[in-house]
PDB file of C-alpha atoms in Angstrom:
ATOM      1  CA  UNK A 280     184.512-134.645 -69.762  1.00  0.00           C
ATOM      2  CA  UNK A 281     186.910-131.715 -70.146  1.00  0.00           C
ATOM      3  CA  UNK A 282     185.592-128.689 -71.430  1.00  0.00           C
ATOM      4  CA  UNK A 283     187.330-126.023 -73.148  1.00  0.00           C
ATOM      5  CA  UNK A 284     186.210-122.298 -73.275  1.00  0.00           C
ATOM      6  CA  UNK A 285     187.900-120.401 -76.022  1.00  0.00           C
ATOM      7  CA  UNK A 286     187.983-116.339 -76.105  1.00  0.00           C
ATOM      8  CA  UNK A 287     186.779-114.367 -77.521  1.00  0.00           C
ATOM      9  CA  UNK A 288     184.406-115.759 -80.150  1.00  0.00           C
ATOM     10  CA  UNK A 289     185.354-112.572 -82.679  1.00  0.00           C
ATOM     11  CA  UNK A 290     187.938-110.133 -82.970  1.00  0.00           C
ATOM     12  CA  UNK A 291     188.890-107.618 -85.195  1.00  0.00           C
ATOM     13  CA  UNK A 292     192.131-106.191 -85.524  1.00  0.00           C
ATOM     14  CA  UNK A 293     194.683-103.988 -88.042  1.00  0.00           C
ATOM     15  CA  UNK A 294     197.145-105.359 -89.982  1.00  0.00           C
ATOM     16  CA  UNK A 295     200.383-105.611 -88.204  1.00  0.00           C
ATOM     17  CA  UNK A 296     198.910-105.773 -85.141  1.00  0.00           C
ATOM     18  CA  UNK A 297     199.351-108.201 -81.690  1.00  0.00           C
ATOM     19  CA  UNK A 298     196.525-110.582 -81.714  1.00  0.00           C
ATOM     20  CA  UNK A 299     195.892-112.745 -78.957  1.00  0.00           C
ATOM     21  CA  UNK A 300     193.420-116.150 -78.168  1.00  0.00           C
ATOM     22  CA  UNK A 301     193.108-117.730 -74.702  1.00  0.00           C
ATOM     23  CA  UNK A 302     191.964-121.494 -74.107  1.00  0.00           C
ATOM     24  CA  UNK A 303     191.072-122.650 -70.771  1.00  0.00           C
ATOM     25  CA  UNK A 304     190.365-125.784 -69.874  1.00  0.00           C
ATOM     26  CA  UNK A 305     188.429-126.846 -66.926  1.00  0.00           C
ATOM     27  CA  UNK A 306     190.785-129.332 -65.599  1.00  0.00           C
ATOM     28  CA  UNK A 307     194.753-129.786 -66.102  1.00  0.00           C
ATOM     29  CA  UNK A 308     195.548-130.796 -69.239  1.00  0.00           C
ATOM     30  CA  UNK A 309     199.292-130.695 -68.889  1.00  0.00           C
ATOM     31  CA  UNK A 310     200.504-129.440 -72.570  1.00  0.00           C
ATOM     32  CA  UNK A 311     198.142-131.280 -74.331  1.00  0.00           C
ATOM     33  CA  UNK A 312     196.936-128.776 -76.828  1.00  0.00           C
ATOM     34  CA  UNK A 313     197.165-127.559 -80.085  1.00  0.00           C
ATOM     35  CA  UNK A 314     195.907-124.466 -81.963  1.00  0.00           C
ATOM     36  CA  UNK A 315     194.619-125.156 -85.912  1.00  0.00           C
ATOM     37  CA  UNK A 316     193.587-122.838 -88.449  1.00  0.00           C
ATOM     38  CA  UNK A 317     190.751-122.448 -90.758  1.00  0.00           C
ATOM     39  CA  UNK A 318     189.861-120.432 -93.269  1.00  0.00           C
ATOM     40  CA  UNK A 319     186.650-120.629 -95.603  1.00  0.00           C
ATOM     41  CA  UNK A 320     186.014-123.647 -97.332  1.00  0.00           C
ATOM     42  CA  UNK A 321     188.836-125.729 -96.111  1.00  0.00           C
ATOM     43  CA  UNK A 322     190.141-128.463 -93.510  1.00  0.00           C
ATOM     44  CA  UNK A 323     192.001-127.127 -90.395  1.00  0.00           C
ATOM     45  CA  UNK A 324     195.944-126.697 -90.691  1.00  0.00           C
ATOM     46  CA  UNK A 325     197.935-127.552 -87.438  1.00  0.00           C
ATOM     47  CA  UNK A 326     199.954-124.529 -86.548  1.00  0.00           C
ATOM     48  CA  UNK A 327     200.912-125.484 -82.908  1.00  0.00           C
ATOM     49  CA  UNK A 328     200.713-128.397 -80.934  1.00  0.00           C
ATOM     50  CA  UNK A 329     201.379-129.499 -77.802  1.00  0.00           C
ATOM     51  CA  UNK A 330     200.554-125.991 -76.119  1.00  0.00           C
ATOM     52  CA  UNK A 331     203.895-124.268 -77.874  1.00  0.00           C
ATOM     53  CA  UNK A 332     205.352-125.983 -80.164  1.00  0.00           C
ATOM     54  CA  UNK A 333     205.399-124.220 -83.366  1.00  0.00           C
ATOM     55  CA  UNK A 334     204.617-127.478 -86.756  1.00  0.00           C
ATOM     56  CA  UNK A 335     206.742-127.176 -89.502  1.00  0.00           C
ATOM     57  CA  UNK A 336     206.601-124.973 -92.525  1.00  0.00           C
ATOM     58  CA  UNK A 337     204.076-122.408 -90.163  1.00  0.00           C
ATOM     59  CA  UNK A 338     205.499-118.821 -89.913  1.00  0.00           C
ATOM     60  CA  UNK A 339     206.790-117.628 -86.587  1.00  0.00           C
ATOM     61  CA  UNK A 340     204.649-114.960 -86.078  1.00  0.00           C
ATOM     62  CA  UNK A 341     202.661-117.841 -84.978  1.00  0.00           C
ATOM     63  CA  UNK A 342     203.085-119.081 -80.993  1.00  0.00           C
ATOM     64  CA  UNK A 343     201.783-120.485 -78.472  1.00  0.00           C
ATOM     65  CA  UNK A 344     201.909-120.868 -74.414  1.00  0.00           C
ATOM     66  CA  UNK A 345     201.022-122.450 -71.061  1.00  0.00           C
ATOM     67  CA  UNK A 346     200.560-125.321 -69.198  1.00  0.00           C
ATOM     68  CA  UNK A 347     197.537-127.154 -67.006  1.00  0.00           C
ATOM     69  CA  UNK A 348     194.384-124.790 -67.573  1.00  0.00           C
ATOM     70  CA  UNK A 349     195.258-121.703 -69.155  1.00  0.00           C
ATOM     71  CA  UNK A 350     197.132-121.113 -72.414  1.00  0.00           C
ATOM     72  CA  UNK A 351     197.237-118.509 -74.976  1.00  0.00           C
ATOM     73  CA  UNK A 352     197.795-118.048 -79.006  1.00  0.00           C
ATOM     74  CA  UNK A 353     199.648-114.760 -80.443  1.00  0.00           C
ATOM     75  CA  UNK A 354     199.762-113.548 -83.999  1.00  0.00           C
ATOM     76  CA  UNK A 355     202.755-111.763 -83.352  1.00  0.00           C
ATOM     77  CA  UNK A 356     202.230-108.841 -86.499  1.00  0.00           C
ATOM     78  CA  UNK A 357     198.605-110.133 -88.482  1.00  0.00           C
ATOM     79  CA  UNK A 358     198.939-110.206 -91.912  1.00  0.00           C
ATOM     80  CA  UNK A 359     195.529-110.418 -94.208  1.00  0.00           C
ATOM     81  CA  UNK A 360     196.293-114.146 -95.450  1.00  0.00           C
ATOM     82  CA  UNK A 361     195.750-114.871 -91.356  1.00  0.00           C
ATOM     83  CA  UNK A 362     192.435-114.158 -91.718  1.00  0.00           C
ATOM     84  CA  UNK A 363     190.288-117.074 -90.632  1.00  0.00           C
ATOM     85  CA  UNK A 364     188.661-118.815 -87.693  1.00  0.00           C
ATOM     86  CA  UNK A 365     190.938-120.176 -84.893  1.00  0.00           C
ATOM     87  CA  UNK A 366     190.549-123.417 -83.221  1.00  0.00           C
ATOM     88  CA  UNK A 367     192.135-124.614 -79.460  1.00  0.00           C
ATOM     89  CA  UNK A 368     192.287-128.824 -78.897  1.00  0.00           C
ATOM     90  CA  UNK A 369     192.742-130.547 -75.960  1.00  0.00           C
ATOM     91  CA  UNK A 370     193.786-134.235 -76.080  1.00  0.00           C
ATOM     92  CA  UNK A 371     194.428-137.233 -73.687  1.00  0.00           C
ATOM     93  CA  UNK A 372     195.980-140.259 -74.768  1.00  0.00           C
ATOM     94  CA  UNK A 373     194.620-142.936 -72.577  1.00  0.00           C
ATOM     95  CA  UNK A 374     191.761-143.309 -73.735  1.00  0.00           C
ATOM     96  CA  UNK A 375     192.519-141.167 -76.607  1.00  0.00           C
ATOM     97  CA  UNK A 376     189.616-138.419 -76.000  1.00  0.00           C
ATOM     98  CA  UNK A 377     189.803-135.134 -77.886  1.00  0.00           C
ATOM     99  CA  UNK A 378     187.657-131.600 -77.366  1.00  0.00           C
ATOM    100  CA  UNK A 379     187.471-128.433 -79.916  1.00  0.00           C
ATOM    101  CA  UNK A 380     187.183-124.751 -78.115  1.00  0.00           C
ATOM    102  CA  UNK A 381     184.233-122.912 -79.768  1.00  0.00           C
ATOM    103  CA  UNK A 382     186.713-121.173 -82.371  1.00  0.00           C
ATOM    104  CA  UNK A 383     187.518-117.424 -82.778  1.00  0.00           C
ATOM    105  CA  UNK A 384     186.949-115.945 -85.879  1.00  0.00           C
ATOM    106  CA  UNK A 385     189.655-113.380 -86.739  1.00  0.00           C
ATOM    107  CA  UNK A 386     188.701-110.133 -89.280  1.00  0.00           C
ATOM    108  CA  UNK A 387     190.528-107.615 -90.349  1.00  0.00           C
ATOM    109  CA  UNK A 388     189.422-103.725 -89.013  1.00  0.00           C
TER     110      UNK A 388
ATOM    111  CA  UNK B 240     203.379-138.357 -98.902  1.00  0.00           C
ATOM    112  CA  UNK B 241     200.454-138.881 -96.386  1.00  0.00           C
ATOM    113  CA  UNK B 242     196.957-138.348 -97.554  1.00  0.00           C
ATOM    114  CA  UNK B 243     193.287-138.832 -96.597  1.00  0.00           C
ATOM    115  CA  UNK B 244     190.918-138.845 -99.133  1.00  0.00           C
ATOM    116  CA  UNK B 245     187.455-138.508 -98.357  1.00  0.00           C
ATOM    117  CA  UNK B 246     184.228-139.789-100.160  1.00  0.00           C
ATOM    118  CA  UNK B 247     182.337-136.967-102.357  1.00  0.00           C
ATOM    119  CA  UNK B 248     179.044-135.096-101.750  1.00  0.00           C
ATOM    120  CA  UNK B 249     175.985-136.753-100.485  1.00  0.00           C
ATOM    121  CA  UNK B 250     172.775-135.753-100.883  1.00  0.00           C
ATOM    122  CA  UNK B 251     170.459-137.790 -99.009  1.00  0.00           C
ATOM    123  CA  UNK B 252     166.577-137.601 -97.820  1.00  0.00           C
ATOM    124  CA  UNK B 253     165.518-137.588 -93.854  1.00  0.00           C
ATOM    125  CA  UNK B 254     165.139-141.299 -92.998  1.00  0.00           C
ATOM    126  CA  UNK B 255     167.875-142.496 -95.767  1.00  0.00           C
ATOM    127  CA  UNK B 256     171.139-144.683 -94.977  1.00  0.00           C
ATOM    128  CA  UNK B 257     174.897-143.477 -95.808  1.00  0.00           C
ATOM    129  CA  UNK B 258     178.235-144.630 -95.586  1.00  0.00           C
ATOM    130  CA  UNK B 259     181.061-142.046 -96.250  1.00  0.00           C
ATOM    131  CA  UNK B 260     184.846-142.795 -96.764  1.00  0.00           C
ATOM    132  CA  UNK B 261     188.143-141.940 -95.930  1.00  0.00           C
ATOM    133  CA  UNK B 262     190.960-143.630 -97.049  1.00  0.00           C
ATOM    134  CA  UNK B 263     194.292-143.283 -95.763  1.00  0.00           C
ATOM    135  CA  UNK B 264     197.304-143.613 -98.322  1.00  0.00           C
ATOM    136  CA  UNK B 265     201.103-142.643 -97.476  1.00  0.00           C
ATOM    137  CA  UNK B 266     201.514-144.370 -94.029  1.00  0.00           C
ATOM    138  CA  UNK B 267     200.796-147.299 -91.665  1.00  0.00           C
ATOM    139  CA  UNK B 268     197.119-146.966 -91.519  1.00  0.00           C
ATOM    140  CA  UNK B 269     196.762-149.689 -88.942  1.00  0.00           C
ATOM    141  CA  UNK B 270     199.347-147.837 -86.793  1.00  0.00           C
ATOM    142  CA  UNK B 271     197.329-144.354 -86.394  1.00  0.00           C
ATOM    143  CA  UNK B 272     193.938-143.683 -84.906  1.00  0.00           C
ATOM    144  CA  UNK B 273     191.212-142.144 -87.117  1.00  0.00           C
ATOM    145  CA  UNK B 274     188.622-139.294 -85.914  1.00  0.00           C
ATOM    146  CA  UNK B 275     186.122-137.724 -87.563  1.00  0.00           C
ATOM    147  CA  UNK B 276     184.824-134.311 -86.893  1.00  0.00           C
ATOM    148  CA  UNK B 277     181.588-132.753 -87.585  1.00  0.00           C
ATOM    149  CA  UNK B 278     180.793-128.866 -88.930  1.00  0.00           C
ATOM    150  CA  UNK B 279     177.494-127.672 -89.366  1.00  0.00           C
ATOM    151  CA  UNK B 280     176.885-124.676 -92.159  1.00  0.00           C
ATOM    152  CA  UNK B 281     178.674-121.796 -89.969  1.00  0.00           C
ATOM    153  CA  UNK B 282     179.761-123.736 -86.723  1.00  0.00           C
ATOM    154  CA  UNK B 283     182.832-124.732 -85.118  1.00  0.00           C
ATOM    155  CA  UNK B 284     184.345-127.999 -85.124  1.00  0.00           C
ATOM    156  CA  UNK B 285     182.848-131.119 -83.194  1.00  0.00           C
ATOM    157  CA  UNK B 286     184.477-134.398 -82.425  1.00  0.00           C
ATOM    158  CA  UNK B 287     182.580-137.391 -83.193  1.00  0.00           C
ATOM    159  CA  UNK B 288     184.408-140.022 -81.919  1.00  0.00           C
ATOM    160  CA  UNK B 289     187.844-142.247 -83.178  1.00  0.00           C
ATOM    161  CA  UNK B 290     188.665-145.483 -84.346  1.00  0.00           C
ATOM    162  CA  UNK B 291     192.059-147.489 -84.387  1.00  0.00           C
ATOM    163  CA  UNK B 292     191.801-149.719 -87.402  1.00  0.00           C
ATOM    164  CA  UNK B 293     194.642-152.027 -85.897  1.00  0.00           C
ATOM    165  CA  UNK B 294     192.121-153.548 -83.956  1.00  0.00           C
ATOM    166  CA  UNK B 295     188.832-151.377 -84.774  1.00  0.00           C
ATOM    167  CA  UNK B 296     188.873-149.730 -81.165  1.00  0.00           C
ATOM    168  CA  UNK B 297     186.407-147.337 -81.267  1.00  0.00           C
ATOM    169  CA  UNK B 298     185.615-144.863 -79.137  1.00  0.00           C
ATOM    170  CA  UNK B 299     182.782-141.850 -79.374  1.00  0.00           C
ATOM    171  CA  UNK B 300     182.073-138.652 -78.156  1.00  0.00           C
ATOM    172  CA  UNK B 301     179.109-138.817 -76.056  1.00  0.00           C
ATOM    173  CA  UNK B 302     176.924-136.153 -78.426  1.00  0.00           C
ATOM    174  CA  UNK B 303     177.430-138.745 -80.879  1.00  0.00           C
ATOM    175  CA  UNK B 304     176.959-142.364 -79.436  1.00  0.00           C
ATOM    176  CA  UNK B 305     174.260-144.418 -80.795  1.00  0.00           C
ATOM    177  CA  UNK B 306     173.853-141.532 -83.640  1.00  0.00           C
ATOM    178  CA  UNK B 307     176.293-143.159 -85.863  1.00  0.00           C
ATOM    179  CA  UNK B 308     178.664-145.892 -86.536  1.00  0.00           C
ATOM    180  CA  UNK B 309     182.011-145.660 -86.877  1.00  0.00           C
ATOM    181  CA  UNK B 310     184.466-148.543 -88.457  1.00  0.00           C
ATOM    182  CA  UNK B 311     187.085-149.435 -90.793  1.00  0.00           C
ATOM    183  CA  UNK B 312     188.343-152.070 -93.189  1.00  0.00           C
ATOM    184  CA  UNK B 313     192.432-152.081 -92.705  1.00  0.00           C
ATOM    185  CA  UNK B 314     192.502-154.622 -95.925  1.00  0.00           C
ATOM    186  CA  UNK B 315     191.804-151.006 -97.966  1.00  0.00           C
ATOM    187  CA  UNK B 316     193.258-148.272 -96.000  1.00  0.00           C
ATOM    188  CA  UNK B 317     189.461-146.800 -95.543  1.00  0.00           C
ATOM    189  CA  UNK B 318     187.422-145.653 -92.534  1.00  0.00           C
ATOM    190  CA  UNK B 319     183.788-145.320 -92.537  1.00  0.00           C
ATOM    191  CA  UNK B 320     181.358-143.167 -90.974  1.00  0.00           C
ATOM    192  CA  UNK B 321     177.841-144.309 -91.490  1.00  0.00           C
ATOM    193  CA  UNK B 322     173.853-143.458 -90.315  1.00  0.00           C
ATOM    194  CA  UNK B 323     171.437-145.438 -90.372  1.00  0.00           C
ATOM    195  CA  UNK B 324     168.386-143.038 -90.641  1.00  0.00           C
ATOM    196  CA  UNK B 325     169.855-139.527 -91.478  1.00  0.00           C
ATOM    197  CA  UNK B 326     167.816-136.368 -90.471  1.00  0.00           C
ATOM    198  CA  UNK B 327     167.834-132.895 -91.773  1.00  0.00           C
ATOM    199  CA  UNK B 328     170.140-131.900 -88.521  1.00  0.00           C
ATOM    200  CA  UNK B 329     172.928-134.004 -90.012  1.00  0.00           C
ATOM    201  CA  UNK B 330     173.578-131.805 -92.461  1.00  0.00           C
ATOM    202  CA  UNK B 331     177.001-130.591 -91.924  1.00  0.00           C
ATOM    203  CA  UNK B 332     180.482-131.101 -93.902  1.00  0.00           C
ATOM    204  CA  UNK B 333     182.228-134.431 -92.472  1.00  0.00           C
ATOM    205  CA  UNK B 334     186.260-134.635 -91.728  1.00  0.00           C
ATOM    206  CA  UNK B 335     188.309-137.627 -91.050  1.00  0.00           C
ATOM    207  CA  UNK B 336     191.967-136.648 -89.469  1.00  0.00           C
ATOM    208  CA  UNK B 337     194.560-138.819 -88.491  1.00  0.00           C
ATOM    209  CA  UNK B 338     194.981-138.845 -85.019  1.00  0.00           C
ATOM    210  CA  UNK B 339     199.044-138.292 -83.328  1.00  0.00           C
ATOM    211  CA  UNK B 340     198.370-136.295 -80.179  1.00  0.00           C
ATOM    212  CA  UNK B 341     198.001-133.752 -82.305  1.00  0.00           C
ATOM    213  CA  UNK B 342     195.810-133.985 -85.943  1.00  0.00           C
ATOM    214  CA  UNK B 343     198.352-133.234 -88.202  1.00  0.00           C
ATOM    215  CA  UNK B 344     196.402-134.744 -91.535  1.00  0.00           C
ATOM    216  CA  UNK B 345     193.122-134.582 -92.645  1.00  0.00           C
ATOM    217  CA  UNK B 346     190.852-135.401 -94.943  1.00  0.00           C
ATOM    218  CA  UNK B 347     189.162-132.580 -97.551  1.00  0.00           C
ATOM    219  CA  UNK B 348     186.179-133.008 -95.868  1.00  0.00           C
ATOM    220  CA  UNK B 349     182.487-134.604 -97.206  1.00  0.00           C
ATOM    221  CA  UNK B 350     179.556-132.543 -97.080  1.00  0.00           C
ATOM    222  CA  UNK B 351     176.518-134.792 -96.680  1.00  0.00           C
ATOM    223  CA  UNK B 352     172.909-132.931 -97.332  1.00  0.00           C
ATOM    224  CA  UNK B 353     169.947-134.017 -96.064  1.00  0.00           C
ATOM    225  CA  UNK B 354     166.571-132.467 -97.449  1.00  0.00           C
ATOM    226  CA  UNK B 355     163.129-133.465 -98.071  1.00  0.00           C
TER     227      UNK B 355
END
């Protein structure tokens, strides 16, 4: 099975600042994964999928990057409503086999 | 509009039986695989496993398999998780998503209780 190793598990940060994830799988994944939001008390919302591609209606301070093992989500300038726990998700197809990273819970300092 | 609507609150003893729902409105539910995912009070996200209700190809996550069932009735739209004897470590909230490559819809979750 492919594992996925998320960092860091916390991180505070200012408003307006860069904020940063990383993902890293432990086998090539291609671009087959997508970074979801969640904030207290509600389902995840797809912000990007398929390693950079940014889903509709989802602000562009919002992006993501990479390919194979290694990828990485920016907040380009946090804002306080982006306050919430971060999820990466690796997929394959055939068989259709998905894996969560262990989530990163953003705060603001 | 695409929508999943889940099942509401359970609240169960150890050793009970439950069936939760999901029913898929808004699309070709025959035409889209269904997950579920699992969050304990405070934890991240874990996949369960997936069903296609086309054909009811289901798959799970290792963690999961012979835990609970997964299955679906296309005649309704609905997908079913179920357990046969639930124990206090199953309580958790419960999401179904529909499946594209990516999980672009899901359910509002079902938060299943189990205490003595």
């Amino acid at each position: 099975d492919i594992q996925m190793t998320q960092s860091p598990s916390s991180l505070s940060a200012s408003v307006g600042d860069r904020v940063t994830i990383t993902c890293q799988a432990s086998q090539d994944i291609s671009n087959y994964l997508n970074w979801y939001q969640q904030k207290p008390g509600k389902a995840p919302k797809l912000l990007i999928y398929d390693a950079s591609n940014l889903e509709t209606g989802v602000p562009s301070r919002f992006s993501g990057s990479g390919s194979g093992t290694d990828f990485t989500f920016t907040i380009s300038s946090l804002q306080p409503e982006d306050i919430a726990t971060y999820y990466c998700q690796q997929y394959d197809n055939l068989p259709p086999l998905y894996t969560f990273g262990q989530g990163t819970k953003l705060e603001i300092k | 509009e695409v929508q999943l609507v889940q099942s509401g609150a359970e609240v169960k003893k150890p050793g009970e039986s439950l069936k939760i729902s999901c029913k898929g409105s808004g699309y070709s539910f025959t035409s889209y695989w269904i997950g579920w995912v699992r969050q304990m009070p405070g934890k991240g996200l874990e996949w369960m496993g997936i069903i296609y209700p086309g054909d009811s190809d289901t798959r799970y996550s290792p963690s999961f398999q012979g835990q609970v069932t997964i299955s679906a009735d296309k005649s309704i739209s609905t997908a079913y998780l179920q357990w046969s004897s639930l124990k206090a470590s199953d309580t958790a909230m419960y999401y179904c998503a529909r499946l594209d490559g990516r999980i672009d819809y899901w359910g509002q979750g079902t938060l299943v209780t189990v205490s003595s």
